[in-house]
């Protein structure tokens, strides 16, 4: 009958609308703050609370690396300062296993900072390139202003809760913008795409092997970076980029872990995977 046909058409149309809405967003993303963008253009493909200011943990080290690379002289030899001991101990920070008095180049310290998220390496670079810790943090904020990151503020080169849980903050949109600028630097791209880096013992330093904490590099085809992060307030965070064919996507998720203070390093990888799969399928 006409009535039956009309009802079937209505149900079919409703299902089509539901499917369209589902396709308009990646499914299963748990992070309350997230965004996926076209890396080439910066165009926002999908976002959730993307301009809310939030702590981002060690994703902060992207700016530290950017500032160091922009300053140049990456072959300069830097002595690891005594200050790393109290700094790492105070915040129970992740380290690259550096020992005061060791001598490494700035480039080697970039690997030590970005792969195992060494706060000892971040502190060492900050003191050398400030010069001095406070001066370097000021340079980070000046660089943020220069790059147009209007909702970003740094209080620590590692992203540690120094002096407070919320004094170091950004937004997923600002982090994507920073990531796009950083990935234009060849040295930065090389470092963040490296899964493991071995430094043989040499004059002035011990042997070190640093493994990249970014699990997306090994679990997702085409992943090329960028940086993990975690503090109790920030939760599990990830700034990520992946390339397939001629398309490169960049995204960020903050606080992917299911509970307020739980550490689940796989959580942001699951979110990033869902977002990237959705983005590449479009």
Tab-separated table of C-alpha atoms in Angstrom:
chain	number	residue	atom	x	y	z
A	1	UNK	CA	0.000	0.000	0.000
A	2	UNK	CA	0.978	3.652	-0.312
A	3	UNK	CA	1.074	4.001	3.486
A	4	UNK	CA	3.472	1.043	3.845
A	5	UNK	CA	5.776	2.359	1.117
A	6	UNK	CA	5.809	5.796	2.774
A	7	UNK	CA	6.672	4.252	6.152
A	8	UNK	CA	9.512	2.205	4.636
A	9	UNK	CA	10.880	5.303	2.907
A	10	UNK	CA	10.712	7.269	6.172
A	11	UNK	CA	12.556	4.557	8.121
A	12	UNK	CA	15.157	4.244	5.359
A	13	UNK	CA	15.661	8.022	5.323
A	14	UNK	CA	16.034	8.093	9.110
A	15	UNK	CA	18.675	5.362	8.938
A	16	UNK	CA	20.506	7.291	6.245
A	17	UNK	CA	20.549	10.433	8.414
A	18	UNK	CA	21.818	8.412	11.382
A	19	UNK	CA	24.563	6.879	9.236
A	20	UNK	CA	25.524	10.291	7.896
A	21	UNK	CA	25.811	11.698	11.410
A	22	UNK	CA	27.968	8.756	12.464
A	23	UNK	CA	30.229	9.249	9.465
A	24	UNK	CA	30.601	12.923	10.343
A	25	UNK	CA	32.659	12.029	13.424
A	26	UNK	CA	35.132	9.292	14.377
A	27	UNK	CA	33.571	6.670	16.626
A	28	UNK	CA	34.904	5.672	20.037
A	29	UNK	CA	37.132	8.655	20.804
A	30	UNK	CA	37.180	9.027	24.585
A	31	UNK	CA	39.390	12.109	24.964
A	32	UNK	CA	37.302	15.102	26.097
A	33	UNK	CA	39.639	17.424	24.171
A	34	UNK	CA	40.540	16.336	20.643
A	35	UNK	CA	41.056	17.547	17.100
A	36	UNK	CA	42.069	16.126	13.730
A	37	UNK	CA	43.308	18.379	10.952
A	38	UNK	CA	44.817	18.351	7.481
A	39	UNK	CA	48.540	18.785	8.130
A	40	UNK	CA	49.144	20.628	4.868
A	41	UNK	CA	46.420	23.239	5.269
A	42	UNK	CA	45.598	23.161	8.965
A	43	UNK	CA	41.904	22.701	8.110
A	44	UNK	CA	39.939	21.272	11.043
A	45	UNK	CA	38.364	17.951	9.992
A	46	UNK	CA	36.799	17.143	13.365
A	47	UNK	CA	37.167	18.580	16.848
A	48	UNK	CA	35.839	18.377	20.388
A	49	UNK	CA	36.370	21.224	22.881
A	50	UNK	CA	39.427	22.134	20.848
A	51	UNK	CA	39.996	25.632	22.226
A	52	UNK	CA	39.730	24.799	25.936
A	53	UNK	CA	42.951	25.482	27.851
A	54	UNK	CA	44.330	22.299	29.392
A	55	UNK	CA	47.649	20.983	30.760
A	56	UNK	CA	49.373	18.768	28.177
A	57	UNK	CA	52.263	17.175	30.055
A	58	UNK	CA	55.324	16.333	28.009
A	59	UNK	CA	53.746	17.374	24.715
A	60	UNK	CA	55.319	20.633	25.959
A	61	UNK	CA	58.684	19.240	24.841
A	62	UNK	CA	57.640	19.891	21.234
A	63	UNK	CA	58.088	23.608	21.946
A	64	UNK	CA	61.346	22.987	23.808
A	65	UNK	CA	62.698	21.092	20.792
A	66	UNK	CA	61.387	23.727	18.377
A	67	UNK	CA	63.081	26.550	20.289
A	68	UNK	CA	66.386	24.664	20.460
A	69	UNK	CA	66.366	23.731	16.762
A	70	UNK	CA	65.482	27.289	15.763
A	71	UNK	CA	68.381	28.586	17.900
A	72	UNK	CA	70.736	26.256	16.015
A	73	UNK	CA	74.247	25.047	16.859
A	74	UNK	CA	73.055	21.484	17.425
A	75	UNK	CA	76.615	20.156	17.433
A	76	UNK	CA	77.534	22.200	20.501
A	77	UNK	CA	78.659	20.055	23.415
A	78	UNK	CA	76.644	20.578	26.587
A	79	UNK	CA	77.518	19.400	30.080
A	80	UNK	CA	74.609	17.866	31.992
A	81	UNK	CA	74.108	20.091	35.074
A	82	UNK	CA	73.855	18.965	38.677
A	83	UNK	CA	70.373	20.510	38.838
A	84	UNK	CA	68.748	17.578	37.025
A	85	UNK	CA	68.944	15.436	40.163
A	86	UNK	CA	66.716	17.587	42.394
A	87	UNK	CA	64.476	18.506	39.429
A	88	UNK	CA	63.779	14.894	38.477
A	89	UNK	CA	63.371	13.803	42.095
A	90	UNK	CA	60.960	16.624	43.015
A	91	UNK	CA	58.510	15.702	40.258
A	92	UNK	CA	59.257	11.978	39.960
A	93	UNK	CA	59.977	12.817	36.339
A	94	UNK	CA	60.624	10.524	33.391
A	95	UNK	CA	64.312	10.605	32.497
A	96	UNK	CA	66.778	9.574	29.833
A	97	UNK	CA	69.171	8.285	32.495
A	98	UNK	CA	71.574	11.198	32.211
A	99	UNK	CA	74.196	11.756	34.891
A	100	UNK	CA	75.517	15.197	35.909
A	101	UNK	CA	78.852	15.886	34.263
A	102	UNK	CA	78.131	13.869	31.120
A	103	UNK	CA	78.808	15.739	27.895
A	104	UNK	CA	76.447	15.357	24.936
A	105	UNK	CA	75.685	17.379	21.845
A	106	UNK	CA	72.453	19.336	21.636
A	107	UNK	CA	71.248	16.949	18.920
A	108	UNK	CA	71.887	13.918	21.133
A	109	UNK	CA	69.988	15.662	23.920
A	110	UNK	CA	67.039	16.189	21.564
A	111	UNK	CA	66.815	12.426	21.105
A	112	UNK	CA	67.150	11.982	24.895
A	113	UNK	CA	64.292	14.414	25.445
A	114	UNK	CA	61.863	13.394	22.705
A	115	UNK	CA	62.108	9.585	22.680
A	116	UNK	CA	62.036	8.493	26.363
A	117	UNK	CA	60.605	11.910	27.305
A	118	UNK	CA	63.696	12.735	29.334
A	119	UNK	CA	62.978	15.649	31.641
A	120	UNK	CA	66.678	15.579	32.545
A	121	UNK	CA	67.464	16.314	28.875
A	122	UNK	CA	64.838	19.080	28.704
A	123	UNK	CA	66.304	20.720	31.807
A	124	UNK	CA	69.824	20.435	30.371
A	125	UNK	CA	68.802	22.025	27.057
A	126	UNK	CA	66.870	24.792	28.817
A	127	UNK	CA	69.811	25.748	31.022
A	128	UNK	CA	72.166	25.758	28.008
A	129	UNK	CA	69.917	27.614	25.571
A	130	UNK	CA	68.310	30.113	27.970
A	131	UNK	CA	70.917	30.576	29.064
A	132	UNK	CA	69.332	29.571	32.333
A	133	UNK	CA	66.040	27.844	33.112
A	134	UNK	CA	63.917	30.974	33.585
A	135	UNK	CA	65.250	32.681	30.463
A	136	UNK	CA	64.480	29.611	28.386
A	137	UNK	CA	60.879	29.438	29.599
A	138	UNK	CA	60.557	33.111	28.622
A	139	UNK	CA	61.848	32.193	25.150
A	140	UNK	CA	59.250	29.416	24.915
A	141	UNK	CA	56.466	31.894	25.623
A	142	UNK	CA	57.908	34.468	23.222
A	143	UNK	CA	58.006	31.780	20.525
A	144	UNK	CA	54.412	30.825	21.301
A	145	UNK	CA	53.358	34.437	20.729
A	146	UNK	CA	55.362	34.599	17.510
A	147	UNK	CA	53.636	31.451	16.237
A	148	UNK	CA	50.205	32.791	17.134
A	149	UNK	CA	49.505	30.320	19.943
A	150	UNK	CA	47.251	32.716	21.811
A	151	UNK	CA	45.886	30.199	24.335
A	152	UNK	CA	49.206	28.590	25.275
A	153	UNK	CA	51.446	29.321	28.257
A	154	UNK	CA	54.600	27.565	29.402
A	155	UNK	CA	55.994	27.438	32.936
A	156	UNK	CA	58.337	24.463	32.521
A	157	UNK	CA	60.340	23.070	29.554
A	158	UNK	CA	59.316	19.485	30.362
A	159	UNK	CA	55.616	20.079	30.963
A	160	UNK	CA	55.923	19.096	34.616
A	161	UNK	CA	53.489	20.638	37.152
A	162	UNK	CA	55.946	23.408	37.948
A	163	UNK	CA	54.893	25.394	39.884
A	164	UNK	CA	51.330	24.028	39.630
A	165	UNK	CA	49.236	21.417	37.836
A	166	UNK	CA	47.633	24.023	35.559
A	167	UNK	CA	50.367	26.640	35.068
A	168	UNK	CA	51.599	24.982	31.867
A	169	UNK	CA	48.736	24.738	29.370
A	170	UNK	CA	47.577	24.837	25.765
A	171	UNK	CA	44.638	23.758	23.596
A	172	UNK	CA	44.473	20.906	21.115
A	173	UNK	CA	44.113	23.484	18.342
A	174	UNK	CA	47.238	25.382	19.436
A	175	UNK	CA	49.146	22.107	19.786
A	176	UNK	CA	48.230	21.106	16.236
A	177	UNK	CA	49.412	24.504	15.018
A	178	UNK	CA	52.696	24.067	16.909
A	179	UNK	CA	53.041	20.522	15.573
A	180	UNK	CA	52.590	21.716	11.992
A	181	UNK	CA	55.335	24.320	12.439
A	182	UNK	CA	57.672	21.869	14.170
A	183	UNK	CA	57.206	19.206	11.491
A	184	UNK	CA	58.465	21.696	8.894
A	185	UNK	CA	61.903	21.344	10.515
A	186	UNK	CA	63.831	18.399	9.047
A	187	UNK	CA	65.739	17.681	12.266
A	188	UNK	CA	62.550	17.632	14.290
A	189	UNK	CA	60.851	15.243	11.834
A	190	UNK	CA	63.867	12.959	11.958
A	191	UNK	CA	63.958	12.842	15.756
A	192	UNK	CA	60.254	12.237	16.422
A	193	UNK	CA	60.006	9.483	13.790
A	194	UNK	CA	62.900	7.543	15.363
A	195	UNK	CA	61.779	4.436	17.245
A	196	UNK	CA	65.063	3.729	19.011
A	197	UNK	CA	68.351	5.626	19.298
A	198	UNK	CA	71.615	4.175	20.581
A	199	UNK	CA	74.453	6.385	21.742
A	200	UNK	CA	77.667	4.421	22.164
A	201	UNK	CA	79.919	5.272	25.098
A	202	UNK	CA	82.345	8.012	24.165
A	203	UNK	CA	84.533	10.757	25.513
A	204	UNK	CA	82.501	12.405	28.231
A	205	UNK	CA	79.411	10.200	28.277
A	206	UNK	CA	78.175	6.688	28.990
A	207	UNK	CA	76.338	4.466	26.532
A	208	UNK	CA	72.606	5.162	26.265
A	209	UNK	CA	69.725	3.529	24.383
A	210	UNK	CA	66.523	5.525	24.163
A	211	UNK	CA	63.247	3.995	22.970
A	212	UNK	CA	60.379	6.146	21.738
A	213	UNK	CA	57.368	6.110	24.070
A	214	UNK	CA	55.025	6.908	21.169
A	215	UNK	CA	53.357	3.538	20.591
A	216	UNK	CA	51.563	4.867	17.517
A	217	UNK	CA	54.854	4.661	15.587
A	218	UNK	CA	54.826	0.875	15.800
A	219	UNK	CA	51.087	0.241	15.786
A	220	UNK	CA	49.848	2.496	12.991
A	221	UNK	CA	50.939	2.294	9.359
A	222	UNK	CA	52.138	5.693	8.196
A	223	UNK	CA	52.653	7.235	11.648
A	224	UNK	CA	55.568	9.688	11.674
A	225	UNK	CA	55.377	11.287	15.156
A	226	UNK	CA	54.981	13.316	17.318
A	227	UNK	CA	54.944	13.330	21.163
A	228	UNK	CA	53.305	11.718	24.189
A	229	UNK	CA	52.510	13.439	27.473
A	230	UNK	CA	51.227	12.684	30.950
A	231	UNK	CA	50.681	14.327	34.315
A	232	UNK	CA	47.957	13.631	36.858
A	233	UNK	CA	46.047	16.714	35.700
A	234	UNK	CA	46.735	16.300	31.978
A	235	UNK	CA	45.997	12.593	31.791
A	236	UNK	CA	47.336	10.648	28.820
A	237	UNK	CA	48.026	12.997	25.903
A	238	UNK	CA	49.275	12.603	22.364
A	239	UNK	CA	50.145	14.946	19.516
A	240	UNK	CA	50.340	12.755	16.415
A	241	UNK	CA	50.856	12.791	12.667
A	242	UNK	CA	50.471	10.120	9.986
A	243	UNK	CA	50.896	10.023	6.234
A	244	UNK	CA	49.151	7.847	3.629
A	245	UNK	CA	49.681	8.493	-0.048
A	246	UNK	CA	49.528	12.216	-0.649
A	247	UNK	CA	47.523	12.912	2.515
A	248	UNK	CA	49.013	13.830	5.891
A	249	UNK	CA	46.818	14.195	8.952
A	250	UNK	CA	47.752	15.713	12.303
A	251	UNK	CA	45.816	15.450	15.534
A	252	UNK	CA	45.905	15.871	19.275
A	253	UNK	CA	44.112	14.300	22.216
A	254	UNK	CA	44.262	15.393	25.854
A	255	UNK	CA	43.259	13.252	28.822
A	256	UNK	CA	42.460	10.073	26.905
A	257	UNK	CA	42.684	7.865	30.008
A	258	UNK	CA	39.317	6.728	31.304
A	259	UNK	CA	39.869	7.863	34.904
A	260	UNK	CA	41.110	11.103	36.419
A	261	UNK	CA	44.625	9.988	37.344
A	262	UNK	CA	45.008	6.592	35.678
A	263	UNK	CA	48.003	6.048	33.413
A	264	UNK	CA	47.040	4.043	30.343
A	265	UNK	CA	49.495	4.766	27.533
A	266	UNK	CA	47.367	2.817	25.069
A	267	UNK	CA	44.363	5.121	25.560
A	268	UNK	CA	45.576	8.010	23.370
A	269	UNK	CA	46.802	5.523	20.769
A	270	UNK	CA	43.298	4.054	20.549
A	271	UNK	CA	41.837	7.542	20.173
A	272	UNK	CA	44.419	8.557	17.569
A	273	UNK	CA	43.860	5.332	15.623
A	274	UNK	CA	40.098	5.889	15.514
A	275	UNK	CA	40.570	9.492	14.404
A	276	UNK	CA	43.142	8.673	11.722
A	277	UNK	CA	41.144	5.758	10.319
A	278	UNK	CA	38.118	8.022	10.067
A	279	UNK	CA	40.144	10.831	8.512
A	280	UNK	CA	41.868	8.689	5.888
A	281	UNK	CA	38.587	7.002	4.948
A	282	UNK	CA	36.976	10.301	4.009
